[in-house]
């Protein structure tokens, strides 16, 4: 149906597992907490996962709520009415999961080519304000409805990320975390599109401001004026431009710090009485430091011995492992393509 090759095959049945055992002679029940059947067929083991009601399934393991979002986003599926009801009403239960598991589930949603669809579903079912309150507050502030079909800068950034990724070509989690911080900084203080262009180019080349400015000044196409985070272009000299770019780099790193501050996260949705309380921070220190380095090269005025990537082809193995060169190249490409889209009509 989807013209895709699955990693493996599972069989879903309405039969009880003990009934499956009676039907197949070479069959055994495995697993204590979440039992399934292993049916031995020739040289293959086929897993059989009994269908149970959504409410029971989600209460047995609340991680299944996030898995349901991820699968629906990745495959373009819709929930049944029953499943949708319990995804929404049992969403606060995901706070029972440890932070490492939450980071893993968020990475599955945002790093494998279905980030935009995942964010839309998380928002639609009331999960975004639990997992990413800062980004949820942005959507509320701009009047974004639960079933809104419109786009905005946040969703456009992740849409462009999705164009470069796939389930077998993921990115390192530091990339999507840096995109969230970049957007937070820009939504807090809108900037001249040229400032954003120079910033992204400086990230790409390791902080060589002079080169970044020279390239950015040669841009001969219009920026996307639909984004309120982008100001009207101004005539900035080199020193003024450099100052604003470095200030933006500082703001981006500051936004990343806010995303890892429990108090700040808890206050993001405080002005909205119906929003659930969440001070959830699932970004560990090591990942915060790795994402910070994406911006530090701009603030530091250039990195010694850093060689910017040559060519536009992405090395997906390096991207998945978090190579600074590959992550910065991809980050810059996403930002630039979002601010100056190729298909923009005058």
Short mmCIF file of N, CA and C in Angstrom, two decimals, residues 49-201:
data_model
loop_
_atom_site.label_atom_id
_atom_site.label_comp_id
_atom_site.label_asym_id
_atom_site.label_seq_id
_atom_site.Cartn_x
_atom_site.Cartn_y
_atom_site.Cartn_z
N UNK A 49 1.43 -9.59 17.99
CA UNK A 49 1.21 -8.58 19.01
C UNK A 49 -0.23 -8.35 19.14
N UNK A 50 -1.54 -9.72 20.30
CA UNK A 50 -3.01 -9.67 20.34
C UNK A 50 -3.47 -8.22 20.38
N UNK A 51 -4.48 -7.93 19.58
CA UNK A 51 -5.08 -6.59 19.59
C UNK A 51 -5.82 -6.38 20.90
N UNK A 52 -5.53 -5.26 21.57
CA UNK A 52 -6.26 -4.91 22.79
C UNK A 52 -6.77 -3.49 22.64
N UNK A 53 -7.80 -3.09 23.39
CA UNK A 53 -8.34 -1.73 23.27
C UNK A 53 -7.26 -0.68 23.51
N UNK A 54 -7.40 0.46 22.84
CA UNK A 54 -6.41 1.53 22.96
C UNK A 54 -6.23 1.98 24.40
N UNK A 55 -7.32 2.09 25.13
CA UNK A 55 -7.22 2.56 26.52
C UNK A 55 -6.36 1.61 27.35
N UNK A 56 -6.56 0.31 27.17
CA UNK A 56 -5.77 -0.69 27.90
C UNK A 56 -4.32 -0.64 27.46
N UNK A 57 -4.11 -0.56 26.16
CA UNK A 57 -2.75 -0.55 25.61
C UNK A 57 -1.96 0.64 26.13
N UNK A 58 -2.54 1.84 26.10
CA UNK A 58 -1.82 3.04 26.51
C UNK A 58 -1.58 3.07 28.02
N UNK A 59 -2.50 2.48 28.79
CA UNK A 59 -2.31 2.46 30.24
C UNK A 59 -1.28 1.40 30.64
N UNK A 60 -1.17 0.34 29.86
CA UNK A 60 -0.13 -0.66 30.10
C UNK A 60 1.26 -0.08 29.88
N UNK A 61 1.41 0.72 28.83
CA UNK A 61 2.70 1.31 28.48
C UNK A 61 2.43 2.66 27.80
N UNK A 62 2.62 3.75 28.55
CA UNK A 62 2.29 5.08 28.01
C UNK A 62 3.22 5.50 26.87
N UNK A 63 4.36 4.82 26.72
CA UNK A 63 5.24 5.12 25.58
C UNK A 63 4.55 4.80 24.26
N UNK A 64 3.54 3.95 24.30
CA UNK A 64 2.80 3.61 23.08
C UNK A 64 2.06 4.83 22.52
N UNK A 65 1.74 5.79 23.38
CA UNK A 65 1.09 7.02 22.90
C UNK A 65 2.03 7.75 21.94
N UNK A 66 3.29 7.89 22.35
CA UNK A 66 4.27 8.57 21.49
C UNK A 66 4.59 7.73 20.26
N UNK A 67 4.59 6.42 20.43
CA UNK A 67 4.84 5.54 19.28
C UNK A 67 3.71 5.67 18.27
N UNK A 68 2.49 5.80 18.76
CA UNK A 68 1.34 5.96 17.86
C UNK A 68 1.45 7.25 17.06
N UNK A 69 1.86 8.34 17.72
CA UNK A 69 2.08 9.62 17.03
C UNK A 69 3.15 9.46 15.96
N UNK A 70 4.25 8.82 16.34
CA UNK A 70 5.37 8.66 15.41
C UNK A 70 4.98 7.85 14.18
N UNK A 71 4.28 6.75 14.38
CA UNK A 71 3.89 5.91 13.25
C UNK A 71 2.89 6.63 12.36
N UNK A 72 1.91 7.30 12.96
CA UNK A 72 0.92 8.04 12.17
C UNK A 72 1.60 9.14 11.36
N UNK A 73 2.56 9.83 11.96
CA UNK A 73 3.26 10.91 11.26
C UNK A 73 4.13 10.37 10.13
N UNK A 74 4.83 9.29 10.40
CA UNK A 74 5.76 8.75 9.41
C UNK A 74 5.04 8.12 8.22
N UNK A 75 3.90 7.50 8.47
CA UNK A 75 3.19 6.79 7.39
C UNK A 75 2.01 7.58 6.82
N UNK A 76 1.69 8.71 7.44
CA UNK A 76 0.56 9.50 6.94
C UNK A 76 -0.78 8.90 7.28
N UNK A 77 -0.84 8.13 8.37
CA UNK A 77 -2.09 7.49 8.78
C UNK A 77 -2.89 8.40 9.71
N UNK A 78 -4.17 8.08 9.86
CA UNK A 78 -5.03 8.77 10.81
C UNK A 78 -5.46 7.79 11.90
N UNK A 79 -5.74 8.31 13.09
CA UNK A 79 -6.21 7.47 14.18
C UNK A 79 -7.70 7.19 14.05
N UNK A 80 -8.11 6.04 14.57
CA UNK A 80 -9.54 5.79 14.72
C UNK A 80 -10.07 6.74 15.79
N UNK A 81 -11.37 6.89 15.86
CA UNK A 81 -11.96 7.80 16.85
C UNK A 81 -11.60 7.37 18.27
N UNK A 82 -11.63 6.06 18.52
CA UNK A 82 -11.31 5.55 19.86
C UNK A 82 -9.85 5.84 20.23
N UNK A 83 -8.94 5.54 19.30
CA UNK A 83 -7.52 5.76 19.57
C UNK A 83 -7.24 7.24 19.78
N UNK A 84 -7.81 8.10 18.92
CA UNK A 84 -7.61 9.55 19.05
C UNK A 84 -8.07 10.04 20.43
N UNK A 85 -9.20 9.52 20.89
CA UNK A 85 -9.74 9.93 22.19
C UNK A 85 -8.76 9.63 23.31
N UNK A 86 -8.20 8.42 23.31
CA UNK A 86 -7.32 8.04 24.41
C UNK A 86 -5.91 8.62 24.27
N UNK A 87 -5.45 8.89 23.06
CA UNK A 87 -4.19 9.60 22.88
C UNK A 87 -4.28 10.96 23.55
N UNK A 88 -5.39 11.64 23.32
CA UNK A 88 -5.57 12.98 23.87
C UNK A 88 -5.75 12.96 25.39
N UNK A 89 -6.60 12.08 25.88
CA UNK A 89 -6.96 12.13 27.29
C UNK A 89 -5.95 11.43 28.21
N UNK A 90 -5.11 10.60 27.66
CA UNK A 90 -4.08 9.95 28.48
C UNK A 90 -2.70 10.57 28.25
N UNK A 91 -2.66 11.68 27.50
CA UNK A 91 -1.36 12.30 27.17
C UNK A 91 -0.52 12.69 28.39
N UNK A 92 -1.11 13.19 29.51
CA UNK A 92 -0.26 13.55 30.66
C UNK A 92 0.52 12.37 31.23
N UNK A 93 0.07 11.15 30.95
CA UNK A 93 0.74 9.98 31.52
C UNK A 93 2.16 9.78 30.99
N UNK A 94 2.50 10.42 29.88
CA UNK A 94 3.84 10.24 29.33
C UNK A 94 4.92 10.81 30.25
N UNK A 95 4.51 11.68 31.20
CA UNK A 95 5.47 12.23 32.15
C UNK A 95 6.00 11.16 33.11
N UNK A 96 5.38 9.98 33.09
CA UNK A 96 5.88 8.87 33.91
C UNK A 96 7.15 8.27 33.31
N UNK A 97 7.38 8.51 32.03
CA UNK A 97 8.55 7.94 31.37
C UNK A 97 9.81 8.66 31.81
N UNK A 98 10.92 7.93 31.87
CA UNK A 98 12.17 8.59 32.23
C UNK A 98 12.63 9.47 31.07
N UNK A 99 13.49 10.42 31.36
CA UNK A 99 13.86 11.44 30.38
C UNK A 99 14.65 10.86 29.21
N UNK A 100 15.43 9.83 29.48
CA UNK A 100 16.15 9.18 28.39
C UNK A 100 15.20 8.56 27.38
N UNK A 101 14.12 7.97 27.86
CA UNK A 101 13.13 7.37 26.96
C UNK A 101 12.39 8.45 26.18
N UNK A 102 12.08 9.56 26.84
CA UNK A 102 11.40 10.65 26.15
C UNK A 102 12.27 11.24 25.05
N UNK A 103 13.57 11.41 25.33
CA UNK A 103 14.48 11.91 24.31
C UNK A 103 14.54 10.95 23.13
N UNK A 104 14.59 9.65 23.42
CA UNK A 104 14.63 8.66 22.35
C UNK A 104 13.38 8.74 21.48
N UNK A 105 12.22 8.84 22.10
CA UNK A 105 10.97 8.90 21.34
C UNK A 105 10.88 10.20 20.54
N UNK A 106 11.32 11.32 21.13
CA UNK A 106 11.31 12.58 20.40
C UNK A 106 12.27 12.53 19.22
N UNK A 107 13.41 11.87 19.41
CA UNK A 107 14.37 11.75 18.31
C UNK A 107 13.79 10.92 17.18
N UNK A 108 13.08 9.85 17.50
CA UNK A 108 12.42 9.05 16.47
C UNK A 108 11.43 9.89 15.67
N UNK A 109 10.80 10.85 16.34
CA UNK A 109 9.80 11.68 15.65
C UNK A 109 10.44 12.79 14.81
N UNK A 110 11.53 13.37 15.30
CA UNK A 110 12.06 14.58 14.67
C UNK A 110 13.29 14.36 13.80
N UNK A 111 13.93 13.20 13.90
CA UNK A 111 15.21 13.00 13.20
C UNK A 111 15.14 12.04 12.02
N UNK A 112 13.94 11.58 11.67
CA UNK A 112 13.83 10.53 10.65
C UNK A 112 12.94 10.91 9.47
N UNK A 113 12.75 12.19 9.23
CA UNK A 113 12.03 12.62 8.03
C UNK A 113 10.56 12.87 8.20
N UNK A 114 10.05 12.89 9.43
CA UNK A 114 8.62 13.17 9.63
C UNK A 114 8.42 14.14 10.79
N UNK A 115 9.32 15.10 10.90
CA UNK A 115 9.29 16.04 12.02
C UNK A 115 8.09 16.97 11.97
N UNK A 116 7.82 17.55 10.79
CA UNK A 116 6.70 18.48 10.69
C UNK A 116 5.39 17.80 11.03
N UNK A 117 5.15 16.64 10.45
CA UNK A 117 3.91 15.91 10.73
C UNK A 117 3.83 15.52 12.21
N UNK A 118 4.96 15.17 12.81
CA UNK A 118 4.98 14.82 14.23
C UNK A 118 4.62 16.01 15.10
N UNK A 119 5.19 17.18 14.80
CA UNK A 119 4.88 18.38 15.58
C UNK A 119 3.41 18.74 15.45
N UNK A 120 2.87 18.61 14.25
CA UNK A 120 1.44 18.92 14.05
C UNK A 120 0.56 17.97 14.86
N UNK A 121 0.90 16.69 14.90
CA UNK A 121 0.10 15.73 15.66
C UNK A 121 0.27 15.92 17.16
N UNK A 122 1.49 16.20 17.60
CA UNK A 122 1.71 16.48 19.02
C UNK A 122 0.88 17.68 19.47
N UNK A 123 0.79 18.69 18.61
CA UNK A 123 -0.02 19.88 18.92
C UNK A 123 -1.51 19.54 18.88
N UNK A 124 -1.92 18.81 17.89
CA UNK A 124 -3.33 18.47 17.73
C UNK A 124 -3.88 17.71 18.93
N UNK A 125 -3.06 16.82 19.51
CA UNK A 125 -3.55 15.97 20.59
C UNK A 125 -3.08 16.41 21.98
N UNK A 126 -2.58 17.64 22.09
CA UNK A 126 -2.26 18.19 23.40
C UNK A 126 -1.00 17.65 24.03
N UNK A 127 -0.11 17.09 23.24
CA UNK A 127 1.14 16.55 23.76
C UNK A 127 2.30 17.54 23.67
N UNK A 128 2.20 18.52 22.78
CA UNK A 128 3.30 19.45 22.58
C UNK A 128 3.54 20.30 23.82
N UNK A 129 2.45 20.71 24.48
CA UNK A 129 2.61 21.54 25.67
C UNK A 129 3.20 20.77 26.85
N UNK A 130 3.19 19.44 26.77
CA UNK A 130 3.83 18.61 27.79
C UNK A 130 5.30 18.40 27.46
N UNK A 131 5.59 18.11 26.18
CA UNK A 131 6.94 17.77 25.76
C UNK A 131 7.79 19.00 25.42
N UNK A 132 7.19 19.95 24.71
CA UNK A 132 7.91 21.15 24.27
C UNK A 132 7.05 22.39 24.56
N UNK A 133 6.92 22.76 25.83
CA UNK A 133 6.05 23.90 26.19
C UNK A 133 6.45 25.21 25.52
N UNK A 134 7.74 25.42 25.29
CA UNK A 134 8.19 26.66 24.66
C UNK A 134 7.64 26.78 23.25
N UNK A 135 7.70 25.69 22.51
CA UNK A 135 7.19 25.70 21.14
C UNK A 135 5.66 25.74 21.13
N UNK A 136 5.03 25.10 22.10
CA UNK A 136 3.57 25.18 22.21
C UNK A 136 3.12 26.61 22.47
N UNK A 137 3.86 27.32 23.31
CA UNK A 137 3.52 28.73 23.61
C UNK A 137 3.62 29.59 22.35
N UNK A 138 4.59 29.29 21.50
CA UNK A 138 4.73 30.02 20.23
C UNK A 138 3.48 29.82 19.36
N UNK A 139 2.99 28.59 19.28
CA UNK A 139 1.80 28.32 18.46
C UNK A 139 0.57 29.02 19.03
N UNK A 140 0.44 29.00 20.35
CA UNK A 140 -0.71 29.67 20.99
C UNK A 140 -0.64 31.17 20.73
N UNK A 141 0.54 31.75 20.91
CA UNK A 141 0.72 33.18 20.74
C UNK A 141 0.31 33.64 19.34
N UNK A 142 0.56 32.81 18.36
CA UNK A 142 0.26 33.17 16.97
C UNK A 142 -1.08 32.62 16.48
N UNK A 143 -1.92 32.21 17.43
CA UNK A 143 -3.28 31.80 17.08
C UNK A 143 -3.37 30.54 16.24
N UNK A 144 -2.44 29.62 16.45
CA UNK A 144 -2.42 28.39 15.67
C UNK A 144 -3.39 27.39 16.29
N UNK A 145 -4.43 27.02 15.54
CA UNK A 145 -5.46 26.13 16.06
C UNK A 145 -4.99 24.67 16.03
N UNK A 146 -5.69 23.82 16.77
CA UNK A 146 -5.28 22.41 16.89
C UNK A 146 -5.25 21.70 15.54
N UNK A 147 -6.21 22.00 14.68
CA UNK A 147 -6.28 21.35 13.37
C UNK A 147 -5.85 22.29 12.24
N UNK A 148 -5.06 23.29 12.59
CA UNK A 148 -4.65 24.30 11.62
C UNK A 148 -3.83 23.68 10.50
N UNK A 149 -4.17 24.03 9.27
CA UNK A 149 -3.44 23.54 8.10
C UNK A 149 -2.37 24.52 7.63
N UNK A 150 -2.36 25.73 8.21
CA UNK A 150 -1.38 26.73 7.81
C UNK A 150 0.02 26.32 8.25
N UNK A 151 1.01 27.04 7.74
CA UNK A 151 2.38 26.82 8.17
C UNK A 151 2.89 28.06 8.88
N UNK A 152 4.09 27.98 9.40
CA UNK A 152 4.77 29.10 10.02
C UNK A 152 6.26 28.80 9.97
N UNK A 153 7.07 29.67 10.54
CA UNK A 153 8.52 29.48 10.43
C UNK A 153 8.98 28.20 11.12
N UNK A 154 8.43 27.92 12.30
CA UNK A 154 8.82 26.70 13.02
C UNK A 154 8.54 25.45 12.19
N UNK A 155 7.35 25.34 11.66
CA UNK A 155 6.99 24.16 10.87
C UNK A 155 7.73 24.12 9.54
N UNK A 156 7.99 25.28 8.97
CA UNK A 156 8.73 25.32 7.70
C UNK A 156 10.17 24.86 7.88
N UNK A 157 10.79 25.22 8.98
CA UNK A 157 12.15 24.75 9.26
C UNK A 157 12.19 23.23 9.31
N UNK A 158 11.22 22.65 10.00
CA UNK A 158 11.22 21.19 10.12
C UNK A 158 10.75 20.50 8.84
N UNK A 159 9.93 21.20 8.05
CA UNK A 159 9.56 20.67 6.75
C UNK A 159 10.79 20.55 5.85
N UNK A 160 11.65 21.56 5.90
CA UNK A 160 12.89 21.52 5.11
C UNK A 160 13.88 20.51 5.67
N UNK A 161 13.87 20.30 6.97
CA UNK A 161 14.68 19.21 7.55
C UNK A 161 14.20 17.86 7.02
N UNK A 162 12.88 17.68 6.99
CA UNK A 162 12.30 16.42 6.52
C UNK A 162 12.70 16.09 5.08
N UNK A 163 12.84 17.12 4.25
CA UNK A 163 13.19 16.90 2.85
C UNK A 163 14.57 16.26 2.69
N UNK A 164 15.41 16.41 3.72
CA UNK A 164 16.78 15.90 3.64
C UNK A 164 16.95 14.55 4.33
N UNK A 165 15.93 14.13 5.09
CA UNK A 165 16.06 12.92 5.91
C UNK A 165 15.08 11.85 5.48
N UNK A 166 15.25 10.66 6.04
CA UNK A 166 14.37 9.52 5.79
C UNK A 166 14.58 8.52 6.92
N UNK A 167 13.70 7.52 7.05
CA UNK A 167 13.87 6.54 8.12
C UNK A 167 15.24 5.85 8.12
N UNK A 168 15.84 5.71 6.93
CA UNK A 168 17.17 5.10 6.86
C UNK A 168 18.27 6.14 6.69
N UNK A 169 17.93 7.42 6.82
CA UNK A 169 18.90 8.51 6.73
C UNK A 169 18.59 9.56 7.79
N UNK A 170 18.76 9.22 9.07
CA UNK A 170 18.43 10.17 10.14
C UNK A 170 19.55 11.16 10.40
N UNK A 171 19.24 12.14 11.24
CA UNK A 171 20.25 13.11 11.66
C UNK A 171 20.54 12.90 13.14
N UNK A 172 21.61 13.51 13.61
CA UNK A 172 21.92 13.49 15.04
C UNK A 172 20.95 14.43 15.76
N UNK A 173 20.61 14.09 16.99
CA UNK A 173 19.61 14.87 17.74
C UNK A 173 20.06 16.31 17.98
N UNK A 174 21.37 16.58 17.97
CA UNK A 174 21.84 17.96 18.17
C UNK A 174 21.34 18.89 17.08
N UNK A 175 21.05 18.35 15.89
CA UNK A 175 20.58 19.20 14.78
C UNK A 175 19.19 19.74 15.04
N UNK A 176 18.24 18.86 15.38
CA UNK A 176 16.88 19.37 15.59
C UNK A 176 16.77 20.19 16.87
N UNK A 177 17.62 19.92 17.85
CA UNK A 177 17.64 20.75 19.06
C UNK A 177 18.16 22.14 18.73
N UNK A 178 19.19 22.22 17.88
CA UNK A 178 19.71 23.52 17.45
C UNK A 178 18.67 24.30 16.65
N UNK A 179 17.89 23.60 15.83
CA UNK A 179 16.83 24.27 15.06
C UNK A 179 15.78 24.87 16.00
N UNK A 180 15.41 24.12 17.04
CA UNK A 180 14.45 24.64 18.02
C UNK A 180 14.99 25.89 18.71
N UNK A 181 16.27 25.86 19.09
CA UNK A 181 16.88 27.01 19.77
C UNK A 181 16.98 28.20 18.83
N UNK A 182 17.40 27.95 17.59
CA UNK A 182 17.48 29.01 16.58
C UNK A 182 16.12 29.69 16.40
N UNK A 183 15.07 28.89 16.29
CA UNK A 183 13.74 29.47 16.09
C UNK A 183 13.26 30.24 17.32
N UNK A 184 13.54 29.72 18.49
CA UNK A 184 13.16 30.42 19.72
C UNK A 184 13.81 31.79 19.78
N UNK A 185 15.12 31.85 19.45
CA UNK A 185 15.83 33.13 19.47
C UNK A 185 15.25 34.10 18.45
N UNK A 186 14.89 33.61 17.29
CA UNK A 186 14.38 34.47 16.22
C UNK A 186 12.95 34.92 16.51
N UNK A 187 12.15 34.07 17.13
CA UNK A 187 10.78 34.47 17.46
C UNK A 187 10.76 35.46 18.61
N UNK A 188 11.74 35.36 19.52
CA UNK A 188 11.83 36.32 20.63
C UNK A 188 12.27 37.69 20.13
N UNK A 189 13.16 37.72 19.14
CA UNK A 189 13.65 38.98 18.58
C UNK A 189 13.82 38.85 17.07
N UNK A 190 12.81 39.25 16.31
CA UNK A 190 12.91 39.16 14.84
C UNK A 190 14.14 39.88 14.32
N UNK A 191 14.66 39.37 13.19
CA UNK A 191 15.92 39.90 12.64
C UNK A 191 15.78 40.21 11.16
N UNK A 192 16.70 41.03 10.69
CA UNK A 192 16.84 41.29 9.25
C UNK A 192 17.20 39.96 8.57
N UNK A 193 16.56 39.63 7.43
CA UNK A 193 16.88 38.35 6.76
C UNK A 193 18.35 38.22 6.39
N UNK A 194 19.02 39.36 6.11
CA UNK A 194 20.45 39.29 5.80
C UNK A 194 21.25 38.85 7.01
N UNK A 195 20.82 39.26 8.20
CA UNK A 195 21.48 38.83 9.43
C UNK A 195 21.37 37.31 9.58
N UNK A 196 20.17 36.78 9.30
CA UNK A 196 19.96 35.34 9.39
C UNK A 196 20.80 34.60 8.35
N UNK A 197 20.89 35.16 7.15
CA UNK A 197 21.69 34.55 6.09
C UNK A 197 23.17 34.50 6.47
N UNK A 198 23.70 35.62 6.97
CA UNK A 198 25.11 35.66 7.37
C UNK A 198 25.36 34.69 8.53
N UNK A 199 24.42 34.66 9.46
CA UNK A 199 24.53 33.75 10.60
C UNK A 199 24.63 32.30 10.14
N UNK A 200 23.74 31.89 9.24
CA UNK A 200 23.75 30.50 8.78
C UNK A 200 25.03 30.18 8.00
N UNK A 201 25.52 31.14 7.22
CA UNK A 201 26.76 30.93 6.47
C UNK A 201 27.97 30.88 7.40
#
